[in-house]
Coordinates of C-alpha atoms in Angstrom, one line a residue:
Chain A
M358 CA -21.3 -3.8 29.9
D359 CA -21.0 -3.5 33.6
S360 CA -17.6 -3.9 35.2
A361 CA -18.6 -7.0 37.3
N362 CA -19.2 -8.8 34.0
N363 CA -15.9 -7.6 32.7
N364 CA -14.0 -8.8 35.6
A365 CA -15.6 -12.2 35.6
A366 CA -14.8 -12.6 31.9
A367 CA -11.2 -11.5 32.5
G368 CA -10.7 -13.7 35.5
K369 CA -12.0 -16.8 33.7
N370 CA -9.6 -16.3 30.9
A371 CA -6.6 -15.1 32.8
A372 CA -5.1 -18.6 33.1
A373 CA -5.4 -19.1 29.3
L374 CA -3.5 -15.9 28.5
E375 CA -0.1 -16.4 26.9
K376 CA 2.6 -14.4 28.6
P377 CA 3.0 -11.3 26.5
E378 CA 6.6 -10.6 25.4
S379 CA 7.6 -7.0 25.5
Q380 CA 7.8 -5.3 22.1
L381 CA 11.5 -4.4 22.7
R382 CA 12.3 -8.0 23.6
Q383 CA 10.6 -9.2 20.4
M384 CA 12.5 -6.6 18.3
W385 CA 15.8 -7.5 19.9
D386 CA 15.2 -11.3 19.2
S387 CA 14.4 -10.5 15.6
L388 CA 17.5 -8.4 15.2
K389 CA 19.6 -11.1 16.8
S390 CA 18.4 -13.7 14.3
N391 CA 19.4 -11.4 11.4
K392 CA 23.0 -12.2 10.6
G393 CA 23.6 -9.1 8.5
A394 CA 22.3 -6.8 11.1
M395 CA 24.5 -8.4 13.8
V396 CA 27.6 -8.0 11.5
G397 CA 26.7 -4.4 11.0
L398 CA 26.2 -3.9 14.7
V399 CA 29.6 -5.5 15.5
I400 CA 31.4 -3.3 12.9
I401 CA 29.7 -0.2 14.3
L402 CA 30.7 -1.1 17.8
L403 CA 34.3 -1.6 16.7
L404 CA 34.3 1.7 14.9
V405 CA 33.0 3.4 18.0
L406 CA 35.8 1.8 20.1
I407 CA 38.4 2.8 17.5
A408 CA 37.0 6.4 17.5
V409 CA 37.2 6.5 21.3
F410 CA 40.4 4.6 22.1
G411 CA 42.1 5.2 18.7
K412 CA 45.0 7.2 20.2
L413 CA 46.2 4.0 21.9
L414 CA 46.2 1.9 18.7
M415 CA 48.1 4.3 16.4
P416 CA 51.6 3.1 15.4
F417 CA 52.6 6.6 14.3
D418 CA 51.7 10.2 15.0
P419 CA 49.0 10.8 12.3
N420 CA 50.0 14.4 11.8
S421 CA 53.8 14.3 11.7
L422 CA 55.2 15.2 8.4
D423 CA 58.2 13.4 6.9
M424 CA 58.8 14.3 3.3
S425 CA 61.6 11.7 3.0
A426 CA 59.0 9.0 3.7
S427 CA 56.3 10.0 1.3
F428 CA 54.5 7.5 -0.9
I429 CA 55.8 4.4 0.8
H430 CA 53.8 1.4 -0.4
P431 CA 52.0 -0.7 2.2
N432 CA 54.5 -2.8 4.1
G433 CA 55.0 -4.4 7.5
E434 CA 55.8 -1.0 9.1
H435 CA 53.3 1.2 7.3
W436 CA 50.4 -1.2 6.9
F437 CA 48.4 1.1 4.6
G438 CA 51.5 3.0 3.2
T439 CA 52.1 6.7 3.6
D440 CA 50.7 9.7 1.8
Q441 CA 52.2 12.6 -0.2
L442 CA 53.5 14.2 3.0
G443 CA 54.9 11.0 4.5
R444 CA 52.1 10.6 7.1
D445 CA 51.1 7.0 8.1
I446 CA 47.7 6.3 6.4
F447 CA 46.8 3.6 9.0
S448 CA 47.2 6.0 11.8
R449 CA 45.3 8.7 10.0
I450 CA 42.4 6.4 9.3
I451 CA 42.2 5.6 13.0
D452 CA 42.5 9.2 13.9
G453 CA 39.8 10.2 11.4
A454 CA 37.3 7.7 12.7
H455 CA 35.9 9.9 15.4
I456 CA 35.5 12.9 13.2
S457 CA 34.0 11.0 10.3
L458 CA 31.5 9.1 12.5
T459 CA 30.5 12.2 14.3
V460 CA 30.1 14.2 11.1
G461 CA 28.1 11.4 9.4
L462 CA 25.8 10.7 12.4
S463 CA 25.2 14.3 13.4
A464 CA 24.6 15.6 9.9
V465 CA 22.0 12.8 9.3
A466 CA 20.5 13.5 12.7
I467 CA 19.9 17.1 11.8
S468 CA 18.4 16.5 8.3
L469 CA 16.4 13.5 9.5
T470 CA 14.7 15.3 12.4
I471 CA 13.9 18.6 10.5
G472 CA 13.2 16.8 7.2
T473 CA 10.8 14.3 8.8
L474 CA 8.9 17.0 10.7
L475 CA 8.5 19.2 7.7
G476 CA 7.6 16.3 5.4
A477 CA 5.1 15.0 8.0
A478 CA 3.5 18.4 8.3
A479 CA 3.3 18.8 4.5
G480 CA 2.0 15.3 3.8
Y481 CA -0.5 15.2 6.6
R482 CA -1.9 18.7 6.5
G483 CA -1.8 19.1 2.7
G484 CA -3.2 22.2 1.1
K485 CA -1.4 25.5 1.8
T486 CA 1.0 24.0 4.4
D487 CA 2.1 21.5 1.8
T488 CA 2.5 24.0 -0.9
I489 CA 4.6 26.4 1.2
I490 CA 6.9 23.8 2.7
M491 CA 7.4 21.8 -0.5
R492 CA 8.1 25.0 -2.6
I493 CA 10.8 26.0 -0.2
M494 CA 12.2 22.5 -0.4
D495 CA 12.1 22.7 -4.2
M496 CA 14.1 26.0 -4.0
M497 CA 16.7 24.3 -1.9
L498 CA 16.9 21.4 -4.3
A499 CA 17.3 23.7 -7.3
I500 CA 20.6 25.0 -6.0
P501 CA 23.5 22.5 -6.1
S502 CA 23.9 21.1 -2.6
I503 CA 27.6 21.9 -2.3
L504 CA 27.0 25.5 -3.4
L505 CA 24.2 25.8 -0.9
A506 CA 26.4 24.3 1.8
I507 CA 29.1 26.9 1.0
A508 CA 26.5 29.6 1.3
F509 CA 25.4 28.3 4.7
M510 CA 29.0 28.2 5.7
A511 CA 29.6 31.7 4.6
A512 CA 26.8 32.7 6.9
L513 CA 27.8 30.4 9.8
G514 CA 31.6 30.7 9.6
K515 CA 34.4 28.1 9.3
G516 CA 34.9 24.9 11.3
I517 CA 33.8 21.3 11.4
D518 CA 30.8 21.9 13.6
K519 CA 29.5 24.5 11.1
A520 CA 30.2 22.2 8.2
V521 CA 28.0 19.5 9.9
I522 CA 25.2 21.9 10.4
A523 CA 25.5 23.2 6.8
I524 CA 25.4 19.6 5.4
G525 CA 22.6 18.7 7.6
L526 CA 20.5 21.6 6.5
V527 CA 21.3 21.0 2.8
S528 CA 19.9 17.5 2.8
I529 CA 16.7 18.3 4.6
P530 CA 14.6 18.5 1.3
E531 CA 15.5 14.8 0.4
Y532 CA 14.1 13.6 3.7
A533 CA 11.1 15.9 3.6
R534 CA 10.2 14.6 0.1
I535 CA 10.5 11.0 1.0
V536 CA 8.5 11.4 4.2
R537 CA 5.9 13.4 2.5
G538 CA 5.5 10.9 -0.3
S539 CA 5.2 8.0 2.0
I540 CA 2.7 9.8 4.2
L541 CA 0.6 10.6 1.3
S542 CA 0.3 7.0 0.4
V543 CA -0.2 5.7 3.9
K544 CA -2.7 8.4 4.8
E545 CA -5.2 6.9 2.4
N546 CA -5.4 3.7 4.4
D547 CA -8.6 3.0 6.2
Y548 CA -6.8 2.5 9.5
V549 CA -5.8 6.2 9.5
Q550 CA -9.5 7.1 9.0
A551 CA -10.4 4.7 11.7
A552 CA -7.9 6.4 14.0
K553 CA -9.8 9.7 13.3
V554 CA -13.2 8.2 13.9
V555 CA -12.3 6.8 17.3
G556 CA -11.2 10.3 18.3
N557 CA -7.5 10.6 17.8
K558 CA -6.0 14.0 17.3
G559 CA -3.8 15.0 14.4
P560 CA -0.3 14.7 16.0
R561 CA -1.1 11.3 17.5
I562 CA -2.4 10.0 14.2
V563 CA 0.8 11.1 12.5
F564 CA 3.2 9.7 15.1
K565 CA 1.3 6.6 16.2
H566 CA -0.5 5.5 13.1
I567 CA 1.3 6.9 10.1
M568 CA 5.0 7.2 11.0
P569 CA 5.6 3.6 12.0
N570 CA 4.4 2.6 8.6
V571 CA 6.7 4.9 6.7
L572 CA 9.7 4.0 8.8
S573 CA 11.3 1.6 6.4
S574 CA 11.9 4.2 3.7
I575 CA 13.3 6.7 6.2
V576 CA 15.7 4.2 7.8
V577 CA 17.1 3.1 4.5
R578 CA 17.6 6.7 3.3
A579 CA 19.2 7.7 6.6
T580 CA 21.8 4.9 6.5
L581 CA 22.7 5.9 3.0
G582 CA 22.8 9.5 4.1
I583 CA 25.7 8.9 6.4
S584 CA 28.0 8.2 3.5
T585 CA 26.9 11.3 1.6
A586 CA 27.4 13.4 4.7
V587 CA 31.0 12.1 5.1
L588 CA 31.8 12.8 1.4
D589 CA 30.2 16.2 1.5
T590 CA 32.3 17.1 4.5
S591 CA 35.4 16.2 2.5
A592 CA 34.2 18.4 -0.3
L593 CA 33.9 21.3 2.1
G594 CA 37.2 20.4 3.7
F595 CA 38.7 20.5 0.2
L596 CA 37.5 24.1 -0.1
G597 CA 39.0 24.9 3.2
L598 CA 35.7 25.1 4.9
G599 CA 35.4 21.8 6.7
V600 CA 38.0 19.9 8.6
Q601 CA 41.1 22.1 8.9
P602 CA 44.5 20.6 8.1
P603 CA 46.4 18.8 9.5
Y604 CA 43.5 16.9 11.1
A605 CA 42.6 13.6 9.5
E606 CA 39.1 13.0 8.2
W607 CA 38.3 10.1 5.8
G608 CA 36.6 12.2 3.1
D609 CA 39.3 14.8 3.3
M610 CA 42.0 12.1 2.9
L611 CA 40.1 10.8 -0.1
G612 CA 39.7 14.2 -1.6
R613 CA 43.4 15.1 -1.3
A614 CA 44.6 11.8 -2.6
R615 CA 42.7 11.9 -5.8
G616 CA 45.7 13.4 -7.6
F617 CA 47.7 10.2 -7.0
I618 CA 45.1 7.7 -8.1
F619 CA 47.4 6.1 -10.6
S620 CA 50.8 6.6 -8.9
A621 CA 49.8 5.7 -5.4
P622 CA 46.3 4.1 -5.4
Y623 CA 46.6 3.0 -1.8
T624 CA 46.4 6.6 -0.6
L625 CA 42.9 6.6 -2.0
I626 CA 41.8 3.0 -1.5
F627 CA 42.1 2.7 2.2
P628 CA 40.2 5.8 3.2
G629 CA 37.6 4.7 0.6
V630 CA 37.4 1.3 2.1
A631 CA 36.9 2.8 5.6
I632 CA 34.0 4.9 4.4
T633 CA 32.5 1.9 2.5
I634 CA 32.7 -0.4 5.5
T635 CA 31.1 2.2 7.7
V636 CA 28.3 2.8 5.3
L637 CA 27.8 -0.9 4.8
A638 CA 27.6 -1.5 8.5
F639 CA 25.0 1.2 9.0
N640 CA 23.1 -0.1 6.0
L641 CA 23.1 -3.7 7.3
L642 CA 21.9 -2.6 10.7
G643 CA 19.4 -0.3 9.1
D644 CA 17.9 -3.1 7.1
G645 CA 17.8 -5.3 10.2
L646 CA 16.1 -2.6 12.2
R647 CA 13.5 -2.0 9.5
D648 CA 12.6 -5.7 9.6
A649 CA 12.7 -5.8 13.4
L650 CA 10.3 -2.9 13.6
D651 CA 7.8 -4.5 11.1
P652 CA 5.7 -7.1 12.8
K653 CA 5.0 -8.7 9.5
A654 CA 8.7 -9.3 8.7
R655 CA 9.5 -10.2 12.2
K656 CA 10.2 -13.9 12.8
R657 CA 8.3 -15.5 15.6
Chain B
M1145 CA -42.1 3.3 16.0
N1146 CA -39.3 4.6 18.1
E1147 CA -38.2 8.2 18.1
P1148 CA -35.5 9.1 15.6
L1149 CA -31.9 8.9 16.7
V1150 CA -30.5 10.6 13.6
Q1151 CA -32.4 13.0 11.3
I1152 CA -30.6 13.7 8.1
K1153 CA -32.1 16.8 6.5
N1154 CA -31.3 18.0 3.0
L1155 CA -27.8 16.7 3.3
K1156 CA -25.5 17.6 0.4
K1157 CA -21.9 16.8 -0.4
Y1158 CA -20.3 18.3 -3.5
F1159 CA -16.7 17.6 -4.5
T1160 CA -15.0 20.2 -6.6
V1161 CA -13.5 18.4 -9.6
D1162 CA -12.0 21.3 -11.4
T1163 CA -11.4 25.0 -10.8
D1164 CA -10.6 27.9 -13.0
F1165 CA -7.5 29.9 -12.4
L1166 CA -9.1 32.0 -9.7
G1167 CA -10.0 28.8 -7.8
R1168 CA -13.7 29.0 -8.5
P1169 CA -15.2 25.6 -9.2
T1170 CA -16.0 24.9 -12.8
S1171 CA -17.2 21.3 -12.4
V1172 CA -18.7 19.8 -9.4
L1173 CA -19.4 16.2 -8.5
K1174 CA -22.6 15.9 -6.6
A1175 CA -21.9 12.8 -4.5
V1176 CA -24.9 13.4 -2.2
D1177 CA -27.5 15.7 -3.4
D1178 CA -30.3 16.8 -1.1
V1179 CA -30.9 13.6 0.9
S1180 CA -33.2 13.4 3.9
F1181 CA -34.1 10.5 6.0
D1182 CA -34.4 9.4 9.7
I1183 CA -32.9 6.5 11.5
H1184 CA -34.9 5.4 14.5
K1185 CA -33.5 4.2 17.8
G1186 CA -32.7 0.5 17.8
E1187 CA -33.4 -0.1 14.1
A1188 CA -31.1 -1.1 11.3
F1189 CA -31.5 1.2 8.4
G1190 CA -30.2 -0.3 5.2
L1191 CA -28.8 1.9 2.5
V1192 CA -28.3 0.3 -0.9
G1193 CA -27.2 1.5 -4.3
E1194 CA -24.5 0.8 -6.8
S1195 CA -20.9 2.0 -6.6
G1196 CA -20.5 5.7 -6.6
C1197 CA -24.1 6.5 -5.6
G1198 CA -23.0 8.4 -2.5
K1199 CA -23.9 5.9 0.2
T1200 CA -20.4 5.7 1.7
T1201 CA -20.2 9.5 1.5
I1202 CA -23.3 9.7 3.8
G1203 CA -21.6 7.3 6.2
K1204 CA -18.4 9.3 6.2
M1205 CA -20.3 12.5 6.9
L1206 CA -21.9 10.9 9.9
V1207 CA -18.6 10.0 11.4
N1208 CA -17.0 13.4 10.6
L1209 CA -14.6 12.2 7.9
Y1210 CA -16.2 14.5 5.4
K1211 CA -17.8 17.9 6.1
P1212 CA -21.2 18.3 4.5
T1213 CA -21.5 21.0 1.9
S1214 CA -24.9 21.9 3.3
G1215 CA -27.8 20.3 5.2
Q1216 CA -28.1 19.1 8.8
I1217 CA -27.3 15.9 10.7
I1218 CA -29.4 16.0 13.9
F1219 CA -28.1 13.4 16.2
D1220 CA -29.8 12.9 19.6
G1221 CA -31.3 16.4 19.3
R1222 CA -28.1 18.2 18.4
D1223 CA -27.1 19.4 14.9
L1224 CA -23.7 17.9 14.3
T1225 CA -22.9 20.2 11.4
A1226 CA -23.2 23.3 13.7
L1227 CA -20.8 22.1 16.4
S1228 CA -17.2 23.3 16.8
D1229 CA -14.4 20.8 15.9
K1230 CA -13.8 20.0 19.6
E1231 CA -17.4 19.3 20.4
R1232 CA -17.8 17.4 17.2
R1233 CA -15.0 15.1 18.1
R1234 CA -16.5 14.4 21.5
C1235 CA -19.9 13.7 19.8
C1236 CA -18.2 11.4 17.3
R1237 CA -17.7 8.9 20.0
D1238 CA -21.4 8.1 19.8
I1239 CA -21.1 7.3 16.1
Q1240 CA -18.6 4.6 15.0
L1241 CA -17.7 3.2 11.7
I1242 CA -17.0 -0.4 10.6
F1243 CA -15.0 -0.4 7.4
Q1244 CA -15.4 -2.3 4.2
D1245 CA -11.9 -3.6 3.8
P1246 CA -10.7 -5.5 6.9
Y1247 CA -7.2 -5.6 5.3
S1248 CA -6.6 -1.9 5.3
S1249 CA -8.6 -0.9 8.3
L1250 CA -6.3 -2.2 11.0
N1251 CA -2.9 -0.6 11.6
P1252 CA -0.3 -3.4 10.8
R1253 CA 2.1 -2.1 13.4
M1254 CA -0.3 -2.5 16.4
T1255 CA -1.4 -5.6 18.1
I1256 CA -5.1 -6.1 18.0
G1257 CA -5.2 -5.6 21.8
D1258 CA -3.7 -2.1 21.3
I1259 CA -6.1 -1.4 18.4
I1260 CA -9.1 -2.2 20.6
A1261 CA -7.7 -0.5 23.7
E1262 CA -6.7 2.8 22.0
P1263 CA -10.2 4.3 21.7
I1264 CA -10.8 3.6 25.4
I1265 CA -7.5 5.1 26.4
I1266 CA -7.6 8.3 24.3
N1267 CA -11.2 9.0 25.3
K1268 CA -10.3 8.3 28.9
L1269 CA -13.4 6.0 29.3
L1270 CA -11.9 3.8 31.9
P1271 CA -9.1 3.9 34.5
S1272 CA -6.0 2.3 33.0
N1273 CA -6.2 -0.8 35.2
E1274 CA -9.6 -1.7 33.8
V1275 CA -8.7 -1.3 30.2
E1276 CA -7.3 -4.8 29.8
S1277 CA -10.3 -6.6 31.2
R1278 CA -12.5 -4.4 29.0
V1279 CA -10.5 -5.4 25.9
N1280 CA -10.8 -9.1 26.9
Y1281 CA -14.5 -8.6 27.3
L1282 CA -14.8 -7.0 23.8
L1283 CA -12.8 -9.7 22.2
N1284 CA -15.1 -12.3 23.7
C1285 CA -18.1 -10.3 22.5
V1286 CA -17.0 -10.6 18.9
G1287 CA -15.9 -14.2 19.2
L1288 CA -12.2 -13.9 19.5
A1289 CA -10.1 -15.4 22.3
N1290 CA -8.2 -13.4 25.0
H1291 CA -4.8 -14.9 24.1
Q1292 CA -5.0 -13.5 20.6
R1293 CA -4.7 -10.0 22.1
N1294 CA -1.0 -9.8 21.5
R1295 CA -1.1 -10.9 17.9
Y1296 CA -0.8 -8.6 14.9
P1297 CA -3.5 -8.1 12.2
H1298 CA -1.6 -10.0 9.5
E1299 CA -1.9 -13.2 11.6
F1300 CA -5.7 -13.1 11.2
S1301 CA -8.1 -14.0 8.4
G1302 CA -10.4 -11.5 6.8
G1303 CA -13.4 -12.5 8.9
Q1304 CA -11.4 -12.3 12.1
R1305 CA -10.0 -8.9 11.2
Q1306 CA -13.5 -7.7 10.6
R1307 CA -14.4 -8.9 14.1
V1308 CA -11.5 -6.8 15.4
G1309 CA -12.8 -3.9 13.5
I1310 CA -16.2 -4.4 15.1
A1311 CA -14.7 -4.7 18.6
R1312 CA -12.8 -1.4 18.0
A1313 CA -16.1 0.3 17.0
L1314 CA -17.8 -1.1 20.2
A1315 CA -15.0 0.0 22.4
V1316 CA -16.3 3.6 22.9
Q1317 CA -19.8 2.4 23.5
P1318 CA -21.4 4.1 20.6
K1319 CA -25.1 4.6 20.0
L1320 CA -25.0 4.4 16.2
I1321 CA -22.7 2.2 14.1
V1322 CA -22.2 2.9 10.5
C1323 CA -21.5 -0.4 8.8
D1324 CA -19.9 0.5 5.5
E1325 CA -20.3 -2.7 3.4
P1326 CA -18.8 -4.7 6.3
V1327 CA -19.2 -8.0 4.5
S1328 CA -18.6 -7.3 0.9
A1329 CA -14.9 -8.1 1.1
L1330 CA -15.5 -11.5 2.8
D1331 CA -16.3 -15.0 1.7
V1332 CA -20.0 -15.9 1.5
S1333 CA -19.7 -18.4 4.4
I1334 CA -17.9 -15.7 6.5
Q1335 CA -20.4 -13.1 5.5
A1336 CA -23.2 -15.0 7.2
Q1337 CA -21.2 -15.3 10.4
V1338 CA -20.3 -11.6 10.5
L1339 CA -23.9 -10.6 9.7
N1340 CA -25.2 -12.8 12.5
L1341 CA -22.6 -11.4 14.9
L1342 CA -23.7 -7.9 14.0
D1343 CA -27.3 -8.9 14.6
D1344 CA -26.5 -10.3 18.0
L1345 CA -24.5 -7.3 19.1
K1346 CA -27.3 -5.0 18.1
A1347 CA -29.6 -6.7 20.5
E1348 CA -27.0 -7.1 23.3
F1349 CA -25.7 -3.5 23.2
G1350 CA -28.9 -1.8 22.1
L1351 CA -27.3 -0.4 19.0
T1352 CA -28.6 1.4 16.0
Y1353 CA -27.2 0.6 12.6
L1354 CA -26.8 2.4 9.3
F1355 CA -26.1 -0.5 7.2
I1356 CA -24.6 0.4 3.8
A1357 CA -24.5 -2.3 1.1
H1358 CA -24.5 -2.5 -2.6
G1359 CA -26.9 -5.5 -2.9
L1360 CA -30.4 -5.9 -1.6
N1361 CA -29.9 -9.5 -0.5
V1362 CA -27.4 -8.7 2.3
V1363 CA -29.6 -5.8 3.5
K1364 CA -32.6 -8.0 3.5
H1365 CA -31.0 -10.2 6.2
I1366 CA -30.3 -7.4 8.7
S1367 CA -32.3 -4.3 8.0
D1368 CA -35.6 -3.1 9.3
R1369 CA -36.0 -0.3 6.8
V1370 CA -34.2 0.2 3.5
G1371 CA -33.3 3.3 1.5
V1372 CA -32.4 2.9 -2.1
M1373 CA -30.0 5.5 -3.6
Y1374 CA -29.1 6.3 -7.1
L1375 CA -26.5 8.9 -8.1
G1376 CA -26.6 10.9 -5.0
K1377 CA -30.4 10.9 -4.6
L1378 CA -32.7 8.8 -2.5
M1379 CA -35.2 6.9 -4.7
E1380 CA -37.3 5.0 -2.3
I1381 CA -37.5 4.4 1.5
A1382 CA -39.7 1.6 2.8
P1383 CA -39.9 -1.0 5.6
K1384 CA -38.1 -4.1 4.4
S1385 CA -41.0 -6.4 3.8
D1386 CA -42.9 -3.7 2.0
L1387 CA -40.0 -2.9 -0.2
Y1388 CA -39.3 -6.5 -1.2
K1389 CA -43.0 -7.3 -1.8
N1390 CA -44.0 -4.1 -3.5
P1391 CA -41.2 -2.0 -4.9
L1392 CA -42.6 1.2 -6.4
N1393 CA -39.6 2.9 -8.0
P1394 CA -38.5 1.4 -11.3
Y1395 CA -34.9 1.5 -10.1
T1396 CA -35.8 -0.6 -7.1
Q1397 CA -37.7 -3.0 -9.3
A1398 CA -34.7 -3.4 -11.5
L1399 CA -32.4 -3.9 -8.5
L1400 CA -34.7 -6.5 -7.0
S1401 CA -34.9 -8.4 -10.2
A1402 CA -31.1 -8.7 -10.2
I1403 CA -31.0 -10.8 -7.0
P1404 CA -30.0 -14.3 -8.0
T1405 CA -32.4 -17.1 -6.9
I1406 CA -31.7 -20.8 -6.3
D1407 CA -35.2 -21.8 -7.3
V1408 CA -34.7 -22.7 -11.0
N1409 CA -38.4 -23.4 -11.6
R1410 CA -39.5 -20.0 -10.6
K1411 CA -39.7 -17.9 -13.7
K1412 CA -38.2 -14.6 -12.9
E1413 CA -38.7 -11.5 -14.8
R1414 CA -35.3 -9.9 -15.1
I1415 CA -35.3 -6.2 -15.8
I1416 CA -32.1 -5.3 -17.7
L1417 CA -31.2 -1.7 -17.7
K1418 CA -29.7 -0.1 -20.7
G1419 CA -26.5 1.8 -20.7
D1420 CA -24.2 2.8 -17.8
V1421 CA -24.6 5.0 -14.8
P1422 CA -24.3 8.5 -16.0
S1423 CA -21.5 10.7 -14.5
P1424 CA -22.4 12.4 -11.2
I1425 CA -20.5 15.5 -12.4
D1426 CA -23.0 18.2 -13.3
P1427 CA -26.1 16.0 -13.7
G1428 CA -29.1 17.7 -15.2
D1429 CA -32.2 19.0 -13.4
G1430 CA -34.4 16.0 -14.1
C1431 CA -34.7 12.6 -12.4
R1432 CA -31.2 11.1 -12.1
F1433 CA -32.6 7.8 -13.3
S1434 CA -34.5 9.1 -16.3
S1435 CA -31.8 8.3 -18.8
R1436 CA -32.0 4.5 -18.0
C1437 CA -35.5 4.2 -16.8
F1438 CA -37.8 1.8 -18.6
K1439 CA -40.9 3.6 -17.5
S1440 CA -39.7 7.2 -18.1
F1441 CA -42.1 9.5 -19.9
D1442 CA -42.3 13.0 -21.0
G1443 CA -40.7 15.5 -18.7
C1444 CA -38.8 13.0 -16.5
D1445 CA -35.5 14.5 -17.7
A1446 CA -36.6 18.0 -16.7
V1447 CA -38.2 17.7 -13.3
C1448 CA -36.6 16.1 -10.3
P1449 CA -39.3 14.3 -8.2
A1450 CA -39.3 14.7 -4.5
L1451 CA -39.8 11.9 -2.0
K1452 CA -43.6 11.3 -1.6
D1453 CA -45.3 9.4 1.2
M1454 CA -47.4 6.5 -0.2
G1455 CA -48.7 5.4 3.2
G1456 CA -47.3 2.9 5.6
S1457 CA -44.1 4.9 5.8
H1458 CA -43.3 3.9 2.2
L1459 CA -41.7 6.9 0.5
V1460 CA -40.9 7.0 -3.2
A1461 CA -39.4 9.6 -5.5
C1462 CA -40.8 9.0 -8.9
R1463 CA -43.1 11.0 -11.2
L1464 CA -45.2 7.9 -11.8
F1465 CA -46.7 8.7 -8.4
D1466 CA -46.9 12.4 -8.8
E1467 CA -50.5 13.3 -9.4
A1468 CA -49.5 16.6 -11.0
A1469 CA -47.4 14.8 -13.6
G1470 CA -49.4 11.6 -13.9

């Protein structure tokens, strides 16, 4: 019990102690050994580079109209063809990268943060807190999400930043429900009770003992959420509430091209592929992150 | 006999099963119903009974996981049920719990070193530079090696995990440890190791145990006194030797007769109880055991017997020993 005893015991065994690797280092090692996650990470880095330095890569002005050059099939000059207004699709996809990435990530960030906090409060506190929060979430879910987003935009005003906020707010209930459900099941574990017994306070129990154990479902949902956010933005853009023409945005390109699905499928395919690759990359990275964060799945 | 460390007085815990539309309870589960006993300093008090008899509920009320419906828990001269939440949490440090299931009682995302260090850190028991040596010391106390500190719970066996759970409980230097069936999830060979470890630690740290178990044989090994529970009520409390030699309550007699023996020549009289444990939801006024008791007589199902001192600190709740009824 006395500290002299402690120190003696510690000193004796100090030599035998294996050098502890930092948690971050272990996670990075695990992530590195996961091929899928590394592919995802490389794609995401490329996308970020494209979003930042895209202006230098574009063969054509993405917004210049040339009606005489509309619907040109993909060829050596126009790699991805041109759209109904004669704009080069390759250039537009590069131009749209930064808007689409920003929209996807920031909308998810908004709904993830607020949804997680609300879900955590509802799941952990239970009782009246739970009822009040979850009934509000149910009300939001009862209204079609696009309609709700339009309502938010009516209140916030036009513009891409407002569209992101509206989409972020609309998908809060999904995150709240997932987090609440996971917390309800994890909360029953003895280690949560043990944390209470040794004197932990509520917030620390939630963030230190419960949250890490519900992370996997949140990560998976969030990576999928990026694609929904991109597509929802396009829907708003289609209604004239999101990205304003002529600016390129992948979802918006997809939405406007849907009339030409049979006559000029390439106008639809390439923006769709861009969205798919982005979502896939985030998904792969998300899966890898989930495994890297779980000591049990982590390879040693 | 030492002075009592814990006095439990008329402790009750009712769970509401169903409510009417105004929120008033219509059916109530009486998990612990008017239980009183003392635990003396330095002893190991065994609490036995079958599943659902309320023994774990008592343990969880002691460590503040449940709030008692009524009654008092007097710990070290203070009534825990009357304290504010903040004071109660501070007081909680003195009472720790060892869980039944070593597989769900350790956070899978934390290394065992972090699990053991956490109680010390959040309660600010030691300056941060001394925490590590204290964790090493605790690991050694429970028979684990220092270098295992950075491993995760899933890398350990059930017995080793239970040792981590014990080290966590010891980390805050408690006075009382509630052992909630600490060995029932373990192999028999490991059970003995963990029980011996608990025995050694009790002497080394001057601990007091409330040892909850569902069989009398495990309790026999470690306890000084034993309380027998049935459906939320205490049936009998006695010093260990007295209880095993001379069980008074018919329920205790039936429980003792169910302990398997390796002596095949010894003829054992096995008391086999009829029927199942009745539901603890809205039990009647009478003795809880009366529906299955092989010695029940007129009036047992109407009058609930109180604990009665039969001398030698042997207490029993049975109408067989009530002069008024007998």
